């Protein structure tokens, strides 16, 4: 992150032309695979997760396998790790955490460690929203 005139901004969006909106994707192919991985059977979900991992350069020798120890919690943890990698400093990861009611996350502030609840996943209303309903 860098400190600019209007606050902090992640460096991944900086460019020489300063046109940030052209650099932020609306949806990625990997995100579509993750959505599929969440919505299909456990056995099929590893196929979609591994597709993204292999495209990223992770060896097929390190593929996730749908074995006896692969359950719903293991799927959620695998997707959590992948969302962290693909969506650093983006709202998709925040929404993943919110959707799964995660109690903690990578680099969670110590004051919230293990204490995240639905209250922390709701942004406060802006003054304009309060004033104009």
Coordinates of C-alpha atoms in Angstrom, one line a residue, residues 43-111:
X43 CA -15.4 -34.7 -5.5
X44 CA -16.1 -32.3 -8.5
X45 CA -14.9 -29.2 -6.6
X46 CA -11.3 -30.2 -6.5
X47 CA -11.3 -30.3 -10.3
X48 CA -12.1 -26.6 -10.5
X49 CA -9.7 -25.6 -7.7
X50 CA -6.9 -27.6 -9.3
X51 CA -7.6 -26.0 -12.7
X52 CA -6.8 -22.6 -11.3
X53 CA -3.8 -23.8 -9.3
X54 CA -2.3 -25.5 -12.3
X55 CA -2.8 -22.5 -14.5
X56 CA -1.0 -20.5 -11.9
X57 CA 2.0 -22.8 -12.2
X58 CA 1.4 -25.1 -9.2
X59 CA 2.5 -28.7 -10.2
X60 CA -0.1 -31.4 -10.7
X61 CA 1.9 -33.3 -8.1
X62 CA 0.5 -30.9 -5.5
X63 CA -3.2 -31.1 -6.7
X64 CA -5.9 -31.2 -4.0
X65 CA -7.5 -34.7 -3.9
X66 CA -11.1 -35.6 -2.9
X67 CA -10.1 -38.3 -0.5
X68 CA -11.7 -39.3 2.8
X69 CA -10.2 -36.3 4.7
X70 CA -11.6 -33.8 2.1
X71 CA -14.8 -32.5 3.6
X72 CA -16.8 -29.3 3.5
X73 CA -14.3 -27.6 6.0
X74 CA -11.4 -28.7 3.8
X75 CA -13.1 -27.3 0.7
X76 CA -13.7 -24.0 2.5
X77 CA -10.1 -23.8 3.6
X78 CA -8.8 -24.6 0.1
X79 CA -11.0 -21.9 -1.4
X80 CA -10.0 -19.4 1.3
X81 CA -6.3 -19.9 0.4
X82 CA -7.1 -19.4 -3.3
X83 CA -9.3 -16.3 -2.7
X84 CA -6.4 -14.8 -0.7
X85 CA -4.0 -15.3 -3.6
X86 CA -6.3 -14.1 -6.4
X87 CA -8.2 -11.3 -4.7
X88 CA -5.7 -9.5 -2.6
X89 CA -7.1 -6.1 -1.6
X90 CA -10.3 -6.7 -3.5
X91 CA -13.9 -7.0 -2.4
X92 CA -14.3 -10.6 -3.7
X93 CA -12.3 -11.9 -0.8
X94 CA -14.2 -9.8 1.7
X95 CA -17.4 -11.1 0.4
X96 CA -16.1 -14.7 0.6
X97 CA -15.3 -14.1 4.3
X98 CA -18.7 -12.6 4.9
X99 CA -20.5 -15.4 3.0
X100 CA -18.9 -18.1 5.0
X101 CA -19.1 -16.2 8.4
X102 CA -15.3 -16.6 8.9
X103 CA -14.3 -15.8 12.4
X104 CA -10.7 -14.8 11.4
X105 CA -8.6 -14.2 8.3
X106 CA -5.0 -13.8 7.2
X107 CA -3.6 -10.7 9.0
X108 CA -6.7 -10.2 11.0
X109 CA -6.2 -7.4 13.6
X110 CA -5.4 -8.9 17.0
X111 CA -8.4 -7.2 18.5

